[in-house]
Every structure is written in structure tokens, then in C-alpha cells.
Amino acid sequence: MGTDTIAAIATAMTSSGIGIVRISGDEAVSITDRIFEMKNQKKLEDMPTHTIHYGHIHDGDEVIDEVMVVLMRAPKSYTKEDTVEIDCHGGVYVMKRVLETVIKYGPAEPGEFTKRAFLNGRIDLSQAESVIDVINSKNEFALKSSLSQLSGSVSEKIKEIRGTVLHEIAFIESALDDPEHISLDGYPEKLSGIVSDVIKKIDKLLANSDNGKMLKEGISTVIVGKPNAGKSSLLNSLVGEEKAIVTDIAGTTRDVLEEQINLNGILLNIIDTAGIRDTEDVVEKIGVERAKKYLNNADLVIYVVDTSTALDENDHEIMELLKDRHAIVLLNKSDLSPVTTVEDIRKHLDKKMISISAKEQTGMDDLEETIKEMFFSGEVTFNDEVYITNIRHKTSLQEALRSLHLVLQSIADDMPEDFYSIDLMNAYEELGNIIGESVEDDLVNEIFSKFCMGK
């Protein structure tokens, strides 16, 4: 039985050099032949797979566009079905006209190709979600992570963990059915070790999930400092436009300004806060308290020090707050005679320090390089680790983890072995949710292939 033929615009709906309209399904080729006139007057249905053909798309007598048509016959296509790609001129109007013509001359419905590829087994669910991530990626590191998931790094890790869990479920079920041949003596201790190892692997994936969030959504970066230290000038020079009000009056930023910038491929969500100082002004006091709250939740803190003035109790309070944070100290106003030096700060705070002049725009390259170095060669390295960037994946991992801890509790409480398999199966199902695999048949196949006697 054939499937519906679907059609969709496969490229971004923006002005560009080339746009692609993709058709997939049993009638993809015949529909194309109704609207595509090849330069050599031949028919697409007579052409071999994986070939490209030049001609025009027609709606009756009207020529819509000059195009190249790519033919990919089943099963060697993204959806494992007959697929035709019409490469037309870019631009929203042209692409929509071509798509409308495709739909007009056939039963093709606008559809989601990634869903079709998932349903046909070309990709699993975590990879399908990565396609969306690739489209939405905001920086090179997030793109790298999404492409890594698309090529199956999350799937491989989850499949490996599921394989381990399934093996133990099958062993328990087989031993309970055939105690004469399969002994469970000493097994709880062995299972405890195996489950503990699986828990460590899931813990590692979950630990990286915050990094994954940071990669997709940006590094939460807070700029702090005393009033008039140059925080807003720094934000303006990083953003490249006058977003913050810059004045010589202390305490101008009374609340919080947020801005998103792309720094060499790293997305920073920058928050410029009210200057931290003791104040009687009620509104400003709220801003100062909010600044402290943002500071405690930030991935990175940029502390701006006015080197033309002496350190005071407000600086000491800020430095105390920064001791356990990822922080960079910017020695601002380096164009003026220094009163505060690196050594003065080093006595209280041991963090990376950079001399800058937000006004003169000096030291910015050093700041960019330091941020890049801190986050991609330090604690949050971008390496071959598998990053969890999807909240649904994270939730399923947490549920699987909860079930595995229940297994350890059952072992500790000396419960019967069939209690283990209930929670192991729950963990197995939750992990299956991530990659869109159901439990059906898995256990039966595992039991018959590994543990059945007389095969």
C-alpha cells in the first residue's frame, strides 16, 4: 500500500540565491512530470536515480521558474521514498509559487519530511529533534552539538545504556522461568555494580545538559561593579550600539539591562546591572539586590573596576561575592592614571584580569579571547562529550535515573528479583522515549537470543 505524497519548501523562507521545494512519496515523479518541462523534452520517470535535470516549471502555459530537478528514487533518499527536489530561484514568492503548482497538479500535501524520515526508520526521534536544532542553532558550538546529535551521538549513548539494562531484564526473566539452568546466586551484588555504572553514565549526560542549554541558549553573563565604573560603556562597546545610558552621574542604571551578543561564535546573554553600593534610594536598592541575585545565578561574571579610583567597601563586597564564581576582572579606564592596580585586587581576589578602556575601545580582543578560552578549554569544554540539549531528553533521563535508584534500593532491602525487573523495565522505557523506540519485541528477542536453552 502506498503512502501519501508530501511536499514542502526545504530551505529558509528568505531571499536567497536558491530555494528548494521537495516532494516525497509514490507519486513524486509523476506529479513533477506534470509541471516540469525538461530542456531535452524527456520525462523524469524515464531517468535513472540520483540524476539532475535542467528545465522549467509550468502552470499550464505560464512559466513559473527556470529550475534544476534532482531525482532520488527509493530507498536511497532522506525519506526512503521516491524524492524529487526542485532547485528554483530563491525568494519567498518564487518558492511559494512552485510549491502551489506542485500541490495544484497532484495530491501532494504540504508535509514534514523529518517526520516521514522518522516513521520510515531513516532517523530516530532524538535525531529528528536535532534537525530542528540545526535549523535554529544560534552559534557554531550549538550547531556542532546539534550536528553531533543528528549523526547519532545521543542515540548511540542511549542505545548502549539500554542494551545493558535490557540484558539484565532478560537474564532475570529467564532465571525466574528456568531456575534449573540459570542461577541467581550472588546476582544482586553483581546487578548492583552494573546499575551503579549505568547511573554514573546517565549522571554524566545530565551534568552536561546544563552545558547543552548554555550552548543553545547562550552563556548567562552578568556585568557587575560599583556605580560609574564603566559597566554600561563596556556593554555598549560589546554590543556595538548605544543600548545603555552612559553618563557621568553615579547610579544611572537603576535596574537591569539585558542584551544578546555573538562573540566569535559564542552566544552571550549579557545582563548589565545596577552598580552595587550601599544606598538609601528605594528604587536603586531594589536594583542592587537584583544585581546580587543575577550574579549568583550567572555562568560568567564580568567585574568592572574603575582603576582611576581607590578600592572601597563596595568593591570588597563584590569581590567576596565573586570568590566561588567564574569571573573575569576588567581594569577599566586604563587611559587614566591608575590608582588601583592588579596587585591591589589580587590581595582579595584571584581571577583572570584584563586592562581595558571601554571609552577608548582597547582590550576588547583580549576579553573575547579570554571568554572563549574559559568556556571552551576550561571547565565547560566543547569536546567529544555528548551534550543533552533537549528538555524532553533531560526529563526522560531523570525518570530513568529515578527507576535505577529504586533498583538499588530493592537490592539493599533484599527484595525478590522480580522487583528489580519492574524498575529496570521502567528505566528501559524512559530511555526508549528519547530515541522513539518502543519496548515491543525487544525483551523477547533478547531472551531467545541470549538465554534460551535448546536453541
Short mmCIF file of N, CA, C and O in Angstrom, two decimals, residues 271-333:
data_model
loop_
_atom_site.label_atom_id
_atom_site.label_comp_id
_atom_site.label_asym_id
_atom_site.label_seq_id
_atom_site.Cartn_x
_atom_site.Cartn_y
_atom_site.Cartn_z
N ILE A 271 23.78 40.66 30.96
CA ILE A 271 22.93 41.45 31.85
C ILE A 271 23.80 42.53 32.48
O ILE A 271 24.80 42.22 33.13
N ASP A 272 23.43 43.78 32.24
CA ASP A 272 24.13 44.91 32.86
C ASP A 272 23.31 45.32 34.08
O ASP A 272 22.13 45.61 33.97
N THR A 273 23.94 45.30 35.25
CA THR A 273 23.18 45.51 36.48
C THR A 273 23.42 46.89 37.07
O THR A 273 24.38 47.58 36.72
N ALA A 274 22.56 47.24 38.01
CA ALA A 274 22.75 48.47 38.77
C ALA A 274 24.05 48.36 39.55
O ALA A 274 24.41 47.29 40.03
N GLY A 275 24.77 49.46 39.64
CA GLY A 275 26.02 49.46 40.41
C GLY A 275 25.78 49.02 41.84
O GLY A 275 24.80 49.40 42.47
N ILE A 276 26.65 48.15 42.35
CA ILE A 276 26.47 47.64 43.71
C ILE A 276 27.10 48.61 44.71
O ILE A 276 28.31 48.85 44.70
N ARG A 277 26.26 49.20 45.55
CA ARG A 277 26.74 50.10 46.60
C ARG A 277 25.65 50.22 47.66
O ARG A 277 24.49 49.91 47.42
N ASP A 278 26.04 50.65 48.85
CA ASP A 278 25.05 50.95 49.89
C ASP A 278 24.28 52.18 49.46
O ASP A 278 24.87 53.19 49.09
N THR A 279 22.97 52.10 49.48
CA THR A 279 22.18 53.22 49.01
C THR A 279 20.89 53.33 49.81
O THR A 279 20.36 52.34 50.29
N GLU A 280 20.41 54.54 49.94
CA GLU A 280 19.15 54.77 50.64
C GLU A 280 17.99 54.89 49.64
O GLU A 280 16.83 54.85 50.01
N ASP A 281 18.33 55.10 48.36
CA ASP A 281 17.30 55.25 47.32
C ASP A 281 16.55 53.92 47.17
O ASP A 281 17.14 52.88 46.87
N VAL A 282 15.23 53.92 47.40
CA VAL A 282 14.44 52.69 47.41
C VAL A 282 14.51 51.95 46.07
O VAL A 282 14.75 50.75 46.02
N VAL A 283 14.31 52.69 44.96
CA VAL A 283 14.33 52.06 43.63
C VAL A 283 15.71 51.49 43.35
O VAL A 283 15.86 50.36 42.87
N GLU A 284 16.74 52.28 43.64
CA GLU A 284 18.11 51.82 43.37
C GLU A 284 18.44 50.61 44.23
O GLU A 284 19.11 49.68 43.80
N LYS A 285 17.94 50.60 45.47
CA LYS A 285 18.21 49.49 46.39
C LYS A 285 17.67 48.19 45.80
O LYS A 285 18.31 47.14 45.86
N ILE A 286 16.47 48.24 45.19
CA ILE A 286 15.89 47.05 44.55
C ILE A 286 16.81 46.59 43.41
O ILE A 286 17.08 45.39 43.25
N GLY A 287 17.31 47.55 42.61
CA GLY A 287 18.23 47.21 41.51
C GLY A 287 19.49 46.54 42.01
O GLY A 287 19.99 45.58 41.41
N VAL A 288 20.04 47.03 43.14
CA VAL A 288 21.26 46.46 43.71
C VAL A 288 21.00 45.03 44.18
O VAL A 288 21.80 44.12 43.93
N GLU A 289 19.88 44.79 44.84
CA GLU A 289 19.55 43.43 45.31
C GLU A 289 19.38 42.49 44.12
O GLU A 289 19.79 41.34 44.15
N ARG A 290 18.75 43.01 43.07
CA ARG A 290 18.56 42.19 41.86
C ARG A 290 19.91 41.86 41.23
O ARG A 290 20.11 40.76 40.72
N ALA A 291 20.82 42.81 41.25
CA ALA A 291 22.16 42.58 40.69
C ALA A 291 22.83 41.42 41.41
O ALA A 291 23.46 40.55 40.79
N LYS A 292 22.69 41.38 42.74
CA LYS A 292 23.31 40.29 43.52
C LYS A 292 22.68 38.95 43.18
O LYS A 292 23.36 37.93 43.09
N LYS A 293 21.35 38.96 42.96
CA LYS A 293 20.66 37.71 42.61
C LYS A 293 21.13 37.19 41.25
O LYS A 293 21.44 36.02 41.09
N TYR A 294 21.22 38.09 40.26
CA TYR A 294 21.69 37.69 38.93
C TYR A 294 23.12 37.17 39.00
O TYR A 294 23.50 36.22 38.33
N LEU A 295 23.93 37.82 39.80
CA LEU A 295 25.34 37.43 39.95
C LEU A 295 25.44 35.98 40.43
O LEU A 295 26.24 35.19 39.92
N ASN A 296 24.58 35.61 41.40
CA ASN A 296 24.64 34.26 41.96
C ASN A 296 24.18 33.19 40.98
O ASN A 296 24.53 32.03 41.12
N ASN A 297 23.37 33.57 39.98
CA ASN A 297 22.86 32.58 39.02
C ASN A 297 23.62 32.57 37.70
O ASN A 297 23.31 31.80 36.81
N ALA A 298 24.63 33.44 37.57
CA ALA A 298 25.29 33.61 36.27
C ALA A 298 26.28 32.48 35.97
O ALA A 298 26.86 31.89 36.87
N ASP A 299 26.46 32.20 34.66
CA ASP A 299 27.53 31.28 34.22
C ASP A 299 28.87 32.00 34.28
O ASP A 299 29.90 31.39 34.55
N LEU A 300 28.85 33.29 33.98
CA LEU A 300 30.08 34.09 33.94
C LEU A 300 29.79 35.48 34.48
O LEU A 300 28.76 36.06 34.19
N VAL A 301 30.72 35.99 35.31
CA VAL A 301 30.57 37.35 35.83
C VAL A 301 31.74 38.19 35.32
O VAL A 301 32.90 37.77 35.38
N ILE A 302 31.42 39.35 34.76
CA ILE A 302 32.46 40.31 34.36
C ILE A 302 32.43 41.45 35.38
O ILE A 302 31.43 42.16 35.49
N TYR A 303 33.52 41.58 36.15
CA TYR A 303 33.60 42.58 37.21
C TYR A 303 34.41 43.76 36.71
O TYR A 303 35.59 43.62 36.39
N VAL A 304 33.76 44.92 36.58
CA VAL A 304 34.42 46.11 36.05
C VAL A 304 34.91 46.96 37.23
O VAL A 304 34.12 47.36 38.09
N VAL A 305 36.23 47.21 37.25
CA VAL A 305 36.83 48.03 38.30
C VAL A 305 37.30 49.35 37.69
O VAL A 305 37.98 49.35 36.65
N ASP A 306 36.96 50.45 38.33
CA ASP A 306 37.44 51.77 37.90
C ASP A 306 38.82 51.97 38.51
O ASP A 306 38.95 52.22 39.71
N THR A 307 39.87 51.81 37.69
CA THR A 307 41.25 51.88 38.23
C THR A 307 41.67 53.30 38.57
O THR A 307 42.72 53.51 39.18
N SER A 308 40.84 54.28 38.19
CA SER A 308 41.21 55.67 38.50
C SER A 308 40.77 56.07 39.91
O SER A 308 41.00 57.18 40.35
N THR A 309 40.07 55.12 40.58
CA THR A 309 39.66 55.39 41.97
C THR A 309 40.15 54.27 42.88
O THR A 309 40.49 53.17 42.41
N ALA A 310 40.18 54.52 44.17
CA ALA A 310 40.65 53.51 45.13
C ALA A 310 39.56 52.48 45.40
O ALA A 310 38.36 52.77 45.25
N LEU A 311 39.97 51.25 45.79
CA LEU A 311 39.01 50.23 46.19
C LEU A 311 38.33 50.67 47.48
O LEU A 311 38.96 51.28 48.34
N ASP A 312 37.03 50.37 47.62
CA ASP A 312 36.32 50.71 48.85
C ASP A 312 35.50 49.52 49.32
O ASP A 312 35.60 48.42 48.77
N GLU A 313 34.64 49.75 50.32
CA GLU A 313 33.87 48.63 50.91
C GLU A 313 32.92 48.00 49.88
O GLU A 313 32.62 46.81 49.94
N ASN A 314 32.45 48.79 48.89
CA ASN A 314 31.59 48.21 47.85
C ASN A 314 32.36 47.22 46.98
O ASN A 314 31.85 46.15 46.64
N ASP A 315 33.61 47.57 46.64
CA ASP A 315 34.46 46.63 45.88
C ASP A 315 34.71 45.37 46.69
O ASP A 315 34.68 44.26 46.16
N HIS A 316 34.97 45.54 47.98
CA HIS A 316 35.25 44.37 48.82
C HIS A 316 34.04 43.44 48.89
O HIS A 316 34.17 42.23 48.89
N GLU A 317 32.85 44.05 48.93
CA GLU A 317 31.63 43.23 48.96
C GLU A 317 31.49 42.44 47.65
O GLU A 317 31.18 41.25 47.65
N ILE A 318 31.74 43.11 46.51
CA ILE A 318 31.65 42.44 45.21
C ILE A 318 32.68 41.30 45.13
O ILE A 318 32.36 40.18 44.72
N MET A 319 33.92 41.58 45.55
CA MET A 319 34.97 40.55 45.46
C MET A 319 34.65 39.34 46.33
O MET A 319 34.95 38.21 45.96
N GLU A 320 34.01 39.59 47.45
CA GLU A 320 33.60 38.48 48.32
C GLU A 320 32.57 37.61 47.61
O GLU A 320 32.62 36.38 47.66
N LEU A 321 31.63 38.27 46.91
CA LEU A 321 30.58 37.54 46.18
C LEU A 321 31.16 36.72 45.01
O LEU A 321 30.57 35.73 44.58
N LEU A 322 32.32 37.16 44.49
CA LEU A 322 32.88 36.52 43.28
C LEU A 322 33.83 35.37 43.56
O LEU A 322 34.26 34.70 42.63
N LYS A 323 34.15 35.12 44.80
CA LYS A 323 35.20 34.13 45.12
C LYS A 323 34.90 32.75 44.53
O LYS A 323 35.81 32.06 44.09
N ASP A 324 33.64 32.34 44.53
CA ASP A 324 33.29 31.00 44.03
C ASP A 324 32.63 31.04 42.65
O ASP A 324 31.98 30.08 42.24
N ARG A 325 32.77 32.14 41.93
CA ARG A 325 32.13 32.27 40.62
C ARG A 325 33.17 32.25 39.50
O ARG A 325 34.32 32.59 39.71
N HIS A 326 32.73 31.86 38.29
CA HIS A 326 33.57 32.05 37.10
C HIS A 326 33.56 33.54 36.82
O HIS A 326 32.50 34.11 36.53
N ALA A 327 34.70 34.17 36.92
CA ALA A 327 34.71 35.63 36.77
C ALA A 327 35.94 36.13 36.04
O ALA A 327 37.00 35.51 36.07
N ILE A 328 35.77 37.27 35.36
CA ILE A 328 36.88 37.99 34.74
C ILE A 328 36.84 39.40 35.33
O ILE A 328 35.78 40.02 35.41
N VAL A 329 38.01 39.89 35.75
CA VAL A 329 38.10 41.25 36.30
C VAL A 329 38.62 42.16 35.19
O VAL A 329 39.68 41.90 34.61
N LEU A 330 37.87 43.22 34.89
CA LEU A 330 38.29 44.19 33.89
C LEU A 330 38.77 45.46 34.59
O LEU A 330 38.00 46.08 35.33
N LEU A 331 40.03 45.78 34.38
CA LEU A 331 40.59 47.01 34.96
C LEU A 331 40.31 48.13 33.97
O LEU A 331 41.06 48.33 33.01
N ASN A 332 39.20 48.83 34.20
CA ASN A 332 38.74 49.83 33.25
C ASN A 332 39.40 51.19 33.50
O ASN A 332 39.99 51.43 34.53
N LYS A 333 39.25 52.04 32.49
CA LYS A 333 39.79 53.40 32.49
C LYS A 333 41.32 53.38 32.51
O LYS A 333 41.97 54.17 33.19
#
